[in-house]
Amino acid sequence: MNVSAWRYYSQFYKDSYYLLLLSIAASVGQSLLLFPIALLVRYVFDTVIPASNYSRLVLVGAVMLLLYIMNMALALWTRYIVLKITKLAIQRFRVELLKKFYAFSRSYYSQADQSQLHTILVEDTRRLDIISNMLVALVIPAILICAVLSAVLIAFSWFLFLVMAAVAPILYFFSITLGKRVKHLTKIYHLNFQRFSKGMLFVLQMRELTLIHGAEDYEMVRQGKLLNDDRLSSSEMSLLNTAYGLVQNLITAFSGVVILILGGMAVSAGYMTLGKVLSFFVAVALMKNSLNTIVQAIPQIIEGNESLKSLYKLIQENDASPYYGTKKITFQGKITLENVKFQYSDKAVLENVILSINPKETVAIIGENGAGKSTILYLILGFYRPLKGQLYADGHPFDTLDIVHLRRQIGVVMQEPLIFAGTIFENITYGSTVPDREKVVEATQVATAHDFIESLPDGYETFVGEGGMMLSGGQRQRIAIARALVRQPKLLILDEPTNHLDSASVYALMKNLKKLADAPAILIISHNMEVVREAEYVYTIKDGCLVESKI
């Protein structure tokens, strides 16, 4: 068990400690309500039945039933409290994971297995949720009930209790031995499940690629192997968990038979009354239920512990965004790159880059694919930090700025438009807490998207499909431009706008942008000379350096 991981996870319960104590107290109350039942059984068989006092027998039966009802009511209330505590803790934990995910650098994501991250975020937190509920709602109460009932059993017959307790070392040895096997199979199952999850994500995301290449049979074979591996490992783990519980039950049943034999002999010899033996058995039966709860939880505790280790490893990942500044500025659109050098691993991309973009100014950067054009975009967005040199926004060093706040004032249209499954309106207003339809229409008109949207049967409420599959490339591009404009950015970055728009469409867009009363500064990144004719300044990337060009 990873103590550090559990210590970290426990901090999400810090505001609920008093409720945890309350739930533990309620669990103790549950066990105390069970205690009189065993005493009443002894009273019935040793006193009430021999005296043929039927009215008293009915009364005792009613009291026992009432105690059971009270126990169930307290158990339900305890369950409510526990769910309130654990679900809130899991929610807080997931929020921290989301914060961690967004804090990771772009470099981390470019190398990470995103389907594995998805599985960790969803499946491992689900398993942790299950085990948290089980520990607090079932296992801890079961341990407390066993402790109280052990005291009751000792009071009834210390000899029979010692006989019953003699199986404890066997149970412990069995749990340790089989627990190691369960832990091993759990790791294999988690690995196979991650591969299965990754495979299904690939099927959903790359369906078109598979169809284009006629690779359905190939993919069915490949995914079929993953499905088979997941089936075998999950079946083996489930079977072992079942066998684990059955053998534990067999051991406790064996101890019960031994107690029955020895108890019967004690009654025959006159050392114990029948009522005392029966009350002992009632207490043992109550205790057996709690023991079974503990035993059956052990495999799931092992699985939950493995999930927590994976989550904690992710939390401990030593990677973060390049900038940590906190200053929030009202950005006016001026960006400066001063002697910037950048490289990926050991491959130099930019060398001594000097660039200035002023408010309302249009600047273009051209160059071949792989020259470093998009790298400049990522540097301006703060996704990367230069190896040497500095970036400034309105004269403020990036090191001092709240980069997320700065990004909200920059509009970006990537060369491959990022469109999600939803309506056109939802895509355009993404990230806006209070969408303004009037501003949306204004943005789409500037982006030359309004007319085609209005021509659709559902207009702005048209569902676009996953990745915007129900739209053409040009329509997706226009929606992405409208989304960038709806926030009225001070800097608009267009990355390869001719990927889906022809030169005439780009010209119309630029004309609309320059007519705006509060026109943004514009940075065009392209390899197409035709598209940059509207720019006041044009730079070419050559050998990692920016060189001003004449058009």
XYZ file of C-alpha atoms in Angstrom:
551
model
C 0.000 0.000 0.000
C 1.320 3.422 -0.987
C 1.108 5.427 2.250
C 1.975 8.724 0.544
C -0.845 8.250 -1.978
C -3.397 7.551 0.746
C -2.135 10.475 2.810
C -2.569 12.739 -0.204
C -6.055 11.383 -0.889
C -7.102 11.840 2.757
C -6.710 15.612 2.460
C -9.873 15.717 0.352
C -11.776 14.634 3.469
C -10.362 17.376 5.709
C -13.611 19.376 5.765
C -15.630 16.258 6.549
C -13.756 14.811 9.518
C -16.605 15.554 11.928
C -19.054 13.764 9.609
C -16.651 10.821 9.411
C -16.560 10.655 13.206
C -20.350 10.883 13.224
C -20.614 7.975 10.779
C -18.207 5.930 12.917
C -20.281 6.718 15.993
C -23.385 5.614 14.092
C -21.596 2.365 13.175
C -20.842 1.775 16.830
C -24.525 2.452 17.505
C -25.441 -0.199 14.941
C -23.296 -2.767 16.701
C -24.721 -1.796 20.107
C -28.234 -2.370 18.751
C -27.199 -5.890 17.735
C -25.807 -6.693 21.178
C -29.193 -7.050 22.981
C -30.435 -9.473 20.298
C -27.971 -12.162 21.369
C -28.924 -11.595 25.039
C -32.620 -11.813 24.200
C -32.087 -15.153 22.429
C -30.444 -16.497 25.574
C -33.307 -15.116 27.706
C -35.941 -16.726 25.449
C -34.453 -20.227 25.486
C -33.316 -20.266 29.095
C -36.264 -18.485 30.726
C -39.281 -17.677 28.546
C -39.742 -20.988 26.705
C -39.226 -23.217 29.787
C -41.873 -21.114 31.580
C -44.288 -21.396 28.594
C -44.772 -17.621 28.798
C -46.096 -17.044 25.275
C -47.100 -13.417 25.751
C -43.558 -12.662 26.921
C -42.221 -14.629 23.934
C -44.236 -12.445 21.513
C -43.080 -9.313 23.337
C -39.412 -10.351 23.123
C -39.862 -11.176 19.430
C -41.343 -7.720 18.841
C -38.430 -6.078 20.675
C -35.936 -8.055 18.573
C -37.743 -6.997 15.386
C -37.727 -3.372 16.554
C -33.985 -3.572 17.202
C -33.444 -4.892 13.667
C -35.570 -2.064 12.217
C -33.654 0.526 14.249
C -30.391 -1.030 13.070
C -31.517 -0.837 9.435
C -32.650 2.785 9.812
C -29.333 3.732 11.385
C -27.488 1.857 8.629
C -29.438 3.771 5.963
C -28.726 7.114 7.650
C -25.040 6.180 7.985
C -24.970 5.270 4.295
C -26.403 8.686 3.427
C -23.712 10.455 5.468
C -20.953 8.313 3.972
C -22.120 8.911 0.401
C -22.209 12.632 1.086
C -18.608 12.530 2.363
C -17.025 10.207 -0.199
C -18.774 11.609 -3.286
C -17.687 15.131 -2.324
C -14.103 13.905 -1.780
C -14.035 12.175 -5.182
C -15.436 15.307 -6.827
C -12.661 17.400 -5.238
C -10.057 14.859 -6.306
C -11.325 14.891 -9.895
C -11.247 18.689 -9.909
C -7.585 18.567 -8.860
C -6.877 16.077 -11.637
C -8.539 18.364 -14.193
C -6.447 21.277 -12.940
C -3.354 19.091 -13.295
C -4.346 18.114 -16.830
C -4.750 21.733 -17.878
C -1.483 22.673 -16.162
C 0.539 20.143 -18.155
C 2.696 21.661 -20.866
C 2.034 21.106 -24.557
C 5.274 19.124 -24.703
C 3.897 16.668 -22.152
C 0.707 16.107 -24.146
C 2.603 15.683 -27.400
C 4.357 12.669 -25.849
C 1.628 11.310 -23.564
C -0.754 8.478 -24.370
C -4.014 10.418 -24.200
C -6.243 7.339 -24.225
C -4.360 6.087 -21.163
C -4.845 9.460 -19.486
C -8.557 9.217 -20.299
C -8.774 5.771 -18.692
C -6.933 6.956 -15.578
C -9.169 9.996 -15.209
C -12.422 8.073 -15.707
C -11.906 4.435 -14.712
C -9.366 4.782 -11.922
C -11.326 7.535 -10.206
C -14.448 5.361 -10.547
C -12.667 2.473 -8.831
C -11.386 4.819 -6.131
C -14.943 6.082 -5.653
C -16.192 2.507 -5.182
C -13.486 1.549 -2.709
C -13.890 4.800 -0.751
C -17.582 4.082 -0.285
C -16.836 0.494 0.626
C -14.190 1.403 3.199
C -16.196 4.072 4.974
C -19.692 2.638 4.602
C -19.004 -1.091 4.955
C -15.491 -2.102 5.999
C -14.929 0.314 8.909
C -18.422 -0.335 10.359
C -17.863 -4.082 9.900
C -14.565 -3.881 11.810
C -16.261 -1.975 14.651
C -19.158 -4.443 14.751
C -16.696 -7.349 14.873
C -14.871 -5.678 17.750
C -18.078 -5.189 19.779
C -19.391 -8.686 19.016
C -16.008 -10.179 19.948
C -16.450 -8.703 23.411
C -19.962 -10.171 23.561
C -18.704 -13.606 22.499
C -15.939 -13.555 25.115
C -18.551 -12.713 27.753
C -20.709 -15.619 26.630
C -17.892 -18.208 26.392
C -14.227 -17.375 26.220
C -13.461 -21.007 25.398
C -15.689 -21.119 22.290
C -14.384 -17.712 21.255
C -10.788 -18.998 21.377
C -11.834 -21.970 19.263
C -13.358 -19.616 16.718
C -10.334 -17.304 16.859
C -8.023 -20.222 16.104
C -8.916 -19.894 12.417
C -7.618 -16.287 12.343
C -4.002 -17.250 11.512
C -5.287 -19.459 8.693
C -7.375 -16.594 7.338
C -4.430 -14.196 7.606
C -2.026 -16.540 5.808
C -4.598 -17.241 3.113
C -5.336 -13.524 2.653
C -1.655 -12.622 2.310
C -0.887 -15.459 -0.126
C -3.920 -15.029 -2.350
C -3.815 -11.238 -2.001
C -0.477 -11.148 -3.835
C -2.003 -13.097 -6.708
C -5.017 -10.774 -6.770
C -2.705 -7.740 -6.870
C -0.741 -9.232 -9.792
C -3.876 -10.021 -11.791
C -5.296 -6.571 -11.005
C -2.255 -4.915 -12.615
C -2.636 -7.099 -15.713
C -6.364 -6.363 -15.882
C -5.829 -2.601 -15.576
C -3.199 -2.708 -18.322
C -5.449 -4.719 -20.642
C -8.394 -2.444 -19.890
C -6.296 0.607 -20.774
C -5.358 -1.044 -24.091
C -9.007 -1.907 -24.739
C -10.069 1.674 -23.927
C -7.344 3.038 -26.207
C -8.483 0.713 -28.991
C -12.116 1.787 -28.725
C -11.061 5.448 -28.754
C -9.048 4.754 -31.922
C -12.073 3.095 -33.539
C -14.246 6.139 -32.821
C -11.688 8.767 -33.819
C -10.172 7.018 -36.840
C -13.261 5.397 -38.351
C -12.914 7.415 -41.560
C -9.241 6.463 -41.936
C -10.174 2.797 -41.538
C -12.940 3.064 -44.155
C -10.771 4.989 -46.627
C -8.093 2.294 -46.542
C -10.566 -0.591 -46.471
C -8.943 -1.726 -43.210
C -12.092 -2.958 -41.486
C -10.913 -6.594 -41.377
C -7.463 -5.547 -40.175
C -8.987 -3.386 -37.443
C -11.449 -6.110 -36.394
C -8.551 -8.531 -35.916
C -6.458 -5.938 -34.046
C -9.289 -4.809 -31.773
C -10.485 -8.403 -31.375
C -7.155 -9.332 -29.786
C -7.489 -6.465 -27.314
C -11.056 -7.499 -26.521
C -9.920 -11.086 -25.974
C -7.067 -10.021 -23.674
C -9.481 -7.889 -21.647
C -11.965 -10.775 -21.446
C -9.375 -13.276 -20.254
C -7.788 -11.013 -17.625
C -11.113 -9.750 -16.272
C -12.517 -13.307 -16.147
C -9.427 -14.619 -14.370
C -9.512 -11.796 -11.846
C -13.259 -12.205 -11.227
C -12.891 -15.977 -10.828
C -10.025 -15.547 -8.371
C -12.043 -12.989 -6.388
C -14.978 -15.416 -6.229
C -12.728 -18.310 -5.179
C -11.141 -16.041 -2.576
C -14.536 -15.277 -1.025
C -15.745 -18.897 -1.179
C -12.638 -20.298 0.516
C -12.902 -17.633 3.217
C -16.529 -18.640 3.766
C -15.481 -22.298 3.938
C -12.921 -21.528 6.649
C -15.459 -19.582 8.733
C -18.063 -22.323 8.160
C -15.547 -24.886 9.430
C -15.063 -22.860 12.598
C -18.877 -22.691 12.977
C -19.186 -26.478 12.748
C -16.449 -26.938 15.361
C -18.244 -24.480 17.675
C -21.528 -26.351 17.136
C -19.929 -29.668 18.105
C -18.113 -28.287 21.132
C -21.136 -26.214 22.186
C -23.403 -29.257 21.938
C -20.982 -31.271 24.037
C -20.887 -28.467 26.632
C -24.711 -28.425 26.845
C -24.824 -32.226 27.233
C -22.192 -32.070 29.966
C -24.078 -29.291 31.750
C -21.334 -26.674 31.371
C -23.536 -24.360 29.257
C -27.247 -23.801 28.845
C -28.948 -24.208 25.484
C -29.853 -20.506 25.495
C -26.236 -19.519 26.052
C -25.052 -21.670 23.112
C -27.790 -20.355 20.815
C -27.077 -16.742 21.792
C -23.412 -17.417 21.053
C -24.414 -18.711 17.612
C -26.597 -15.665 16.968
C -23.674 -13.387 17.822
C -21.390 -15.502 15.591
C -23.912 -15.255 12.705
C -24.052 -11.473 13.103
C -20.277 -11.357 13.239
C -19.981 -13.652 10.229
C -21.866 -11.143 8.064
C -19.422 -8.426 9.043
C -16.435 -10.715 8.504
C -17.725 -11.610 5.044
C -18.017 -7.907 4.240
C -14.376 -7.386 5.209
C -13.150 -10.474 3.381
C -15.066 -9.753 0.164
C -13.783 -6.172 0.178
C -10.116 -7.175 0.204
C -9.799 -7.815 -3.595
C -11.575 -4.515 -4.332
C -9.368 -2.721 -1.813
C -6.343 -4.098 -3.676
C -7.809 -2.923 -7.000
C -8.672 0.497 -5.565
C -5.163 0.821 -4.153
C -3.669 0.142 -7.601
C -5.937 2.808 -9.088
C -4.919 5.318 -6.422
C -1.247 4.595 -7.146
C -1.825 5.380 -10.839
C -3.671 8.589 -9.987
C -1.056 9.683 -7.457
C 1.712 9.029 -9.978
C -0.075 11.349 -12.379
C -0.529 14.007 -9.696
C 3.180 13.769 -8.868
C 4.185 14.161 -12.532
C 6.872 16.843 -12.607
C 5.547 18.893 -15.486
C 3.722 22.198 -15.615
C 2.950 25.155 -17.837
C 5.962 27.265 -18.839
C 4.748 30.430 -17.068
C 3.597 31.123 -13.507
C 2.911 34.875 -13.565
C -0.186 36.393 -11.964
C -0.442 39.906 -13.458
C -3.653 40.487 -15.426
C -3.538 43.197 -18.075
C -6.097 44.740 -20.400
C -4.338 43.638 -23.547
C -4.172 46.156 -26.401
C -2.702 43.827 -29.041
C 1.050 44.521 -28.961
C 3.256 41.413 -28.969
C 7.038 41.505 -29.033
C 9.534 38.670 -29.485
C 13.025 39.751 -28.476
C 16.022 37.605 -29.523
C 13.991 34.416 -29.143
C 15.660 31.027 -29.544
C 13.727 27.756 -29.411
C 14.397 24.101 -30.099
C 12.613 20.765 -29.817
C 14.908 18.352 -27.950
C 18.157 18.711 -29.884
C 16.613 20.189 -33.063
C 16.993 23.983 -33.318
C 13.901 25.669 -34.837
C 14.165 29.408 -34.147
C 17.335 31.440 -33.710
C 17.484 35.076 -32.552
C 13.935 35.885 -33.712
C 12.907 39.532 -33.435
C 9.264 40.398 -34.123
C 6.876 43.169 -33.159
C 3.114 43.208 -33.775
C 1.393 46.490 -32.960
C -2.302 47.147 -32.259
C -4.545 47.103 -35.373
C -1.530 46.078 -37.474
C -1.538 43.128 -39.898
C 1.639 41.049 -39.938
C 2.275 37.903 -41.979
C 4.847 35.169 -41.525
C 5.532 32.875 -44.446
C 7.756 29.868 -44.823
C 7.924 26.240 -45.810
C 6.290 23.513 -43.760
C 8.402 22.751 -40.702
C 10.206 26.093 -40.831
C 8.881 27.129 -37.403
C 5.798 29.214 -38.246
C 3.463 27.335 -35.887
C 6.162 27.359 -33.201
C 5.941 31.166 -33.135
C 2.170 30.818 -32.651
C 2.677 28.449 -29.695
C 5.259 30.789 -28.179
C 2.831 33.731 -28.392
C 0.133 31.620 -26.720
C 2.555 30.710 -23.938
C 2.440 26.980 -24.695
C 6.235 26.969 -24.994
C 8.933 28.969 -23.290
C 11.914 30.155 -25.362
C 15.301 28.675 -24.628
C 16.713 32.202 -24.825
C 15.162 35.640 -25.244
C 11.854 37.007 -24.002
C 8.278 37.661 -25.096
C 6.278 40.753 -24.134
C 2.580 41.654 -24.222
C 2.070 45.429 -24.271
C 5.597 45.707 -22.887
C 4.968 43.304 -19.980
C 7.286 40.255 -19.838
C 5.432 36.958 -20.223
C 7.115 35.799 -16.998
C 5.001 38.259 -15.004
C 1.667 37.662 -16.747
C -1.297 35.437 -16.077
C -1.001 33.649 -19.423
C -4.502 32.146 -19.287
C -5.971 35.634 -18.839
C -3.856 36.877 -21.759
C -5.030 34.023 -24.011
C -8.659 35.017 -23.415
C -7.868 38.266 -25.237
C -6.294 36.526 -28.239
C -8.303 34.861 -31.007
C -6.753 31.878 -32.748
C -7.908 29.937 -35.798
C -5.826 26.798 -36.287
C -5.124 25.358 -39.736
C -7.335 22.393 -38.871
C -10.491 23.917 -37.286
C -11.312 22.484 -33.866
C -15.052 21.711 -33.980
C -16.808 19.548 -31.401
C -20.101 17.622 -31.514
C -22.779 20.204 -30.804
C -24.705 22.990 -32.496
C -23.163 25.810 -34.511
C -24.176 28.252 -31.777
C -22.526 26.118 -29.079
C -19.310 25.908 -31.108
C -19.152 29.649 -31.716
C -19.900 30.567 -28.082
C -17.599 27.941 -26.546
C -15.953 29.395 -23.439
C -18.482 32.247 -23.127
C -20.345 32.111 -19.819
C -23.187 34.354 -21.034
C -23.526 33.944 -24.826
C -24.813 37.055 -26.623
C -26.686 36.138 -29.811
C -26.298 39.638 -31.252
C -22.498 39.438 -30.886
C -22.563 35.961 -32.406
C -24.377 37.229 -35.497
C -21.941 40.143 -35.803
C -18.978 37.732 -35.572
C -20.418 35.362 -38.183
C -21.075 38.247 -40.564
C -17.456 39.362 -40.312
C -16.330 35.728 -40.745
C -18.560 35.421 -43.857
C -20.425 32.564 -42.141
C -23.845 34.121 -41.418
C -25.407 33.498 -44.843
C -24.610 29.773 -45.024
C -25.715 29.280 -41.380
C -29.070 30.965 -42.040
C -29.573 28.749 -45.104
C -29.449 25.609 -42.942
C -32.811 24.149 -41.790
C -32.026 24.728 -38.097
C -29.825 27.769 -38.563
C -27.553 28.399 -35.594
C -29.049 25.352 -33.815
C -27.839 22.976 -36.540
C -26.000 19.966 -35.101
C -22.581 19.684 -36.768
C -21.567 16.123 -35.798
C -18.315 14.917 -34.257
C -15.471 17.121 -35.482
C -17.960 19.073 -37.638
C -18.306 16.148 -40.053
C -21.664 17.452 -41.296
C -20.028 20.650 -42.568
C -17.569 21.355 -45.360
C -13.989 22.370 -44.621
C -14.699 25.988 -45.524
C -17.795 26.084 -43.297
C -15.823 24.690 -40.373
C -13.130 27.304 -40.965
C -15.662 30.140 -40.968
C -17.241 28.889 -37.727
C -13.800 28.718 -36.124
C -13.099 32.306 -37.245
C -16.443 33.459 -35.821
C -15.616 31.740 -32.523
C -12.299 33.601 -32.395
C -14.000 36.935 -33.142
C -17.000 36.664 -30.807
C -14.795 37.499 -27.812
C -13.603 40.657 -29.606
C -9.866 39.795 -29.350
C -7.125 42.396 -29.533
C -4.947 39.984 -31.521
C -6.270 37.533 -34.127
C -3.986 34.739 -35.330
C -4.892 32.931 -38.568
C -2.843 29.778 -39.060
C -2.834 28.678 -42.721
C -6.267 30.228 -43.518
C -6.127 28.978 -47.139
C -6.266 25.348 -45.972
C -10.050 25.531 -46.347
C -10.663 29.035 -47.727
C -9.696 30.298 -51.162
C -7.845 33.579 -51.638
C -11.049 35.462 -52.466
C -12.677 34.330 -49.214
C -9.610 35.333 -47.212
C -9.607 38.721 -48.974
C -13.292 39.246 -48.044
C -12.531 38.276 -44.443
C -9.600 40.690 -44.213
C -11.727 43.465 -45.689
C -14.432 42.857 -43.051
C -11.865 42.805 -40.237
C -10.350 46.118 -41.229
C -13.785 47.744 -41.277
C -14.307 46.954 -37.588
C -14.290 49.984 -35.301
C -12.186 48.057 -32.803
C -10.151 46.045 -35.319
C -7.669 43.569 -33.807
C -4.026 43.222 -34.674
C -3.754 40.291 -37.096
C -1.016 37.715 -37.474
C -1.284 35.554 -40.598
C 0.806 32.395 -40.699
C 0.998 30.822 -44.137
C 3.157 29.348 -46.876
C 0.954 30.967 -49.526
C 2.242 34.337 -50.829
C -1.193 35.240 -52.262
C -2.872 35.302 -48.874
C -0.452 37.742 -47.242
C -0.906 40.669 -49.658
C -3.179 42.453 -47.169
C -0.424 42.583 -44.541
C 1.541 45.744 -43.768
C 4.573 43.693 -42.848
C 5.612 40.307 -44.191
C 8.372 38.141 -42.741
C 9.942 34.981 -44.088
C 11.445 32.320 -41.836
C 14.878 31.449 -43.165
C 17.284 29.194 -41.276
C 15.320 29.816 -38.078
C 15.463 33.623 -38.420
C 12.789 36.133 -39.441
C 13.655 38.192 -42.498
C 11.403 41.038 -43.629
C 10.155 40.488 -47.172
C 8.865 42.708 -49.930
C 5.635 41.795 -51.710
